[in-house]
Amino acid sequence: MKKYILLSSILLITISLFSQTEEQQVRETLNRYIQGSSYSYPKLIESAFYENAPLYLSKKDQELWVLSPKEYAKLFEKRERGKFNGRYGKILNVTIANNIASAEAEIRIPSSDLLFMDIFLLKKLKGEWKIISKAAAQITE
């Protein structure tokens, strides 16, 4: 009986550690996007995405604005790299199922009184988590 309890405990700990590691990897991918967009690093932004991932964004007077990761990253090219640009990102939750994940993040830009909700789909490709789709909506408080 003791062997059964010990084996079960080891199995549960192993599963728990695996889940934490996967979640940590997903969060690292999301943080590359957040840090890249907060400190104007276009290459860091692009590194978080699968190259053909569609980004469905909010834009004034446009119902749906779709960009590629490269097009999105270009929005940050003319800004000073490494200088905080006023975008605060916070990962709200991550859900993982095998090699896919979903996540939500809040993006605040206090200087413009803007709040966005970002929803991400991620997939583990060649051992690395990549954002395969992103949708963003401006939230009015």
Short mmCIF file of C-alpha atoms in Angstrom, two decimals:
data_model
loop_
_atom_site.label_atom_id
_atom_site.label_comp_id
_atom_site.label_asym_id
_atom_site.label_seq_id
_atom_site.Cartn_x
_atom_site.Cartn_y
_atom_site.Cartn_z
CA MET A 1 0.00 0.00 0.00
CA LYS A 2 2.86 2.37 0.86
CA LYS A 3 4.46 1.69 -2.52
CA TYR A 4 1.14 2.51 -4.25
CA ILE A 5 0.79 5.80 -2.36
CA LEU A 6 4.43 6.71 -3.05
CA LEU A 7 4.09 5.88 -6.75
CA SER A 8 0.85 7.85 -7.00
CA SER A 9 2.43 10.83 -5.26
CA ILE A 10 5.44 10.79 -7.58
CA LEU A 11 3.16 10.57 -10.61
CA LEU A 12 1.03 13.52 -9.44
CA ILE A 13 4.10 15.64 -8.70
CA THR A 14 5.56 14.83 -12.13
CA ILE A 15 2.30 15.77 -13.86
CA SER A 16 2.09 18.97 -11.81
CA LEU A 17 5.68 19.95 -12.65
CA PHE A 18 5.08 19.25 -16.36
CA SER A 19 1.99 21.49 -16.34
CA GLN A 20 3.82 24.29 -14.57
CA THR A 21 6.68 24.06 -17.04
CA GLU A 22 4.31 24.23 -20.03
CA GLU A 23 2.43 27.17 -18.51
CA GLN A 24 5.71 28.92 -17.78
CA GLN A 25 6.75 28.45 -21.42
CA VAL A 26 3.42 29.85 -22.67
CA ARG A 27 3.80 32.84 -20.35
CA GLU A 28 7.36 33.40 -21.62
CA THR A 29 6.03 33.56 -25.19
CA LEU A 30 3.30 36.01 -24.17
CA ASN A 31 5.83 38.09 -22.25
CA ARG A 32 8.00 38.38 -25.39
CA TYR A 33 5.00 39.98 -27.10
CA ILE A 34 4.23 42.21 -24.09
CA GLN A 35 7.85 43.30 -23.56
CA GLY A 36 8.38 43.83 -27.28
CA SER A 37 5.31 46.03 -27.57
CA SER A 38 6.02 47.91 -24.30
CA TYR A 39 9.66 48.66 -25.13
CA SER A 40 9.40 48.90 -28.94
CA TYR A 41 11.35 45.79 -29.95
CA PRO A 42 9.82 44.68 -33.28
CA LYS A 43 11.95 41.50 -33.54
CA LEU A 44 10.93 40.44 -30.03
CA ILE A 45 7.27 40.92 -30.98
CA GLU A 46 7.70 38.84 -34.14
CA SER A 47 9.52 36.08 -32.22
CA ALA A 48 6.39 35.39 -30.16
CA PHE A 49 4.24 34.69 -33.22
CA TYR A 50 3.97 32.01 -35.86
CA GLU A 51 4.91 33.97 -38.98
CA ASN A 52 1.49 33.61 -40.68
CA ALA A 53 -0.59 34.23 -37.56
CA PRO A 54 -3.51 36.61 -38.10
CA LEU A 55 -3.90 39.46 -35.63
CA TYR A 56 -7.46 40.77 -35.39
CA LEU A 57 -7.23 44.24 -33.91
CA SER A 58 -9.31 47.26 -32.99
CA LYS A 59 -8.92 50.47 -34.95
CA LYS A 60 -10.99 53.61 -34.85
CA ASP A 61 -13.62 53.67 -37.62
CA GLN A 62 -12.72 50.15 -38.79
CA GLU A 63 -14.77 47.13 -37.76
CA LEU A 64 -11.94 44.63 -38.26
CA TRP A 65 -8.26 45.39 -38.77
CA VAL A 66 -6.20 42.31 -39.68
CA LEU A 67 -2.39 42.38 -39.62
CA SER A 68 0.40 39.85 -39.85
CA PRO A 69 3.00 39.71 -37.07
CA LYS A 70 5.48 41.50 -39.34
CA GLU A 71 2.97 44.30 -40.09
CA TYR A 72 2.13 44.62 -36.39
CA ALA A 73 5.81 44.75 -35.39
CA LYS A 74 6.40 47.52 -37.95
CA LEU A 75 4.05 49.74 -35.90
CA PHE A 76 6.85 49.88 -33.29
CA GLU A 77 9.83 50.39 -35.62
CA LYS A 78 9.97 54.19 -35.47
CA ARG A 79 9.76 54.30 -31.69
CA GLU A 80 12.84 54.44 -29.50
CA ARG A 81 13.93 50.87 -28.75
CA GLY A 82 14.35 49.97 -25.11
CA LYS A 83 12.42 52.97 -23.81
CA PHE A 84 9.13 52.21 -22.07
CA ASN A 85 6.35 53.55 -24.30
CA GLY A 86 3.49 53.52 -21.79
CA ARG A 87 1.93 50.13 -22.62
CA TYR A 88 1.33 47.98 -19.53
CA GLY A 89 0.56 44.32 -20.23
CA LYS A 90 -0.75 41.81 -17.71
CA ILE A 91 -1.45 38.13 -18.40
CA LEU A 92 -4.80 37.31 -16.82
CA ASN A 93 -5.03 33.58 -17.45
CA VAL A 94 -3.60 30.66 -19.40
CA THR A 95 -5.34 27.40 -20.28
CA ILE A 96 -3.39 24.50 -21.78
CA ALA A 97 -4.65 21.33 -23.48
CA ASN A 98 -1.81 19.17 -24.74
CA ASN A 99 -0.07 21.23 -27.46
CA ILE A 100 -2.57 24.11 -27.68
CA ALA A 101 -3.27 26.94 -25.28
CA SER A 102 -5.46 29.98 -24.90
CA ALA A 103 -4.67 33.08 -22.89
CA GLU A 104 -6.05 36.49 -22.04
CA ALA A 105 -4.07 39.64 -21.35
CA GLU A 106 -5.01 43.17 -20.44
CA ILE A 107 -3.14 45.99 -22.16
CA ARG A 108 -3.39 49.46 -20.59
CA ILE A 109 -2.15 52.70 -22.08
CA PRO A 110 -2.90 55.25 -19.32
CA SER A 111 -1.56 58.26 -21.24
CA SER A 112 -4.27 57.72 -23.88
CA ASP A 113 -6.84 56.37 -21.40
CA LEU A 114 -7.01 53.12 -23.40
CA LEU A 115 -7.70 49.57 -22.25
CA PHE A 116 -7.55 46.53 -24.52
CA MET A 117 -8.40 42.89 -23.93
CA ASP A 118 -6.19 40.54 -25.93
CA ILE A 119 -7.15 36.92 -26.49
CA PHE A 120 -4.49 34.56 -27.79
CA LEU A 121 -4.39 31.08 -29.29
CA LEU A 122 -1.04 29.35 -29.02
CA LYS A 123 0.35 26.08 -30.34
CA LYS A 124 3.54 24.24 -29.50
CA LEU A 125 5.45 23.99 -32.78
CA LYS A 126 8.81 22.21 -33.00
CA GLY A 127 9.01 22.28 -29.20
CA GLU A 128 8.32 26.01 -28.88
CA TRP A 129 5.10 27.83 -27.99
CA LYS A 130 4.01 30.32 -30.65
CA ILE A 131 1.01 32.63 -30.84
CA ILE A 132 -1.01 31.41 -33.84
CA SER A 133 -3.81 33.97 -33.51
CA LYS A 134 -4.57 37.12 -31.54
CA ALA A 135 -7.75 39.14 -31.21
CA ALA A 136 -7.92 42.47 -29.44
CA ALA A 137 -10.85 44.64 -28.44
CA GLN A 138 -10.84 48.07 -26.93
CA ILE A 139 -12.69 48.06 -23.63
CA THR A 140 -14.60 51.09 -22.38
CA GLU A 141 -14.69 51.31 -18.60
#
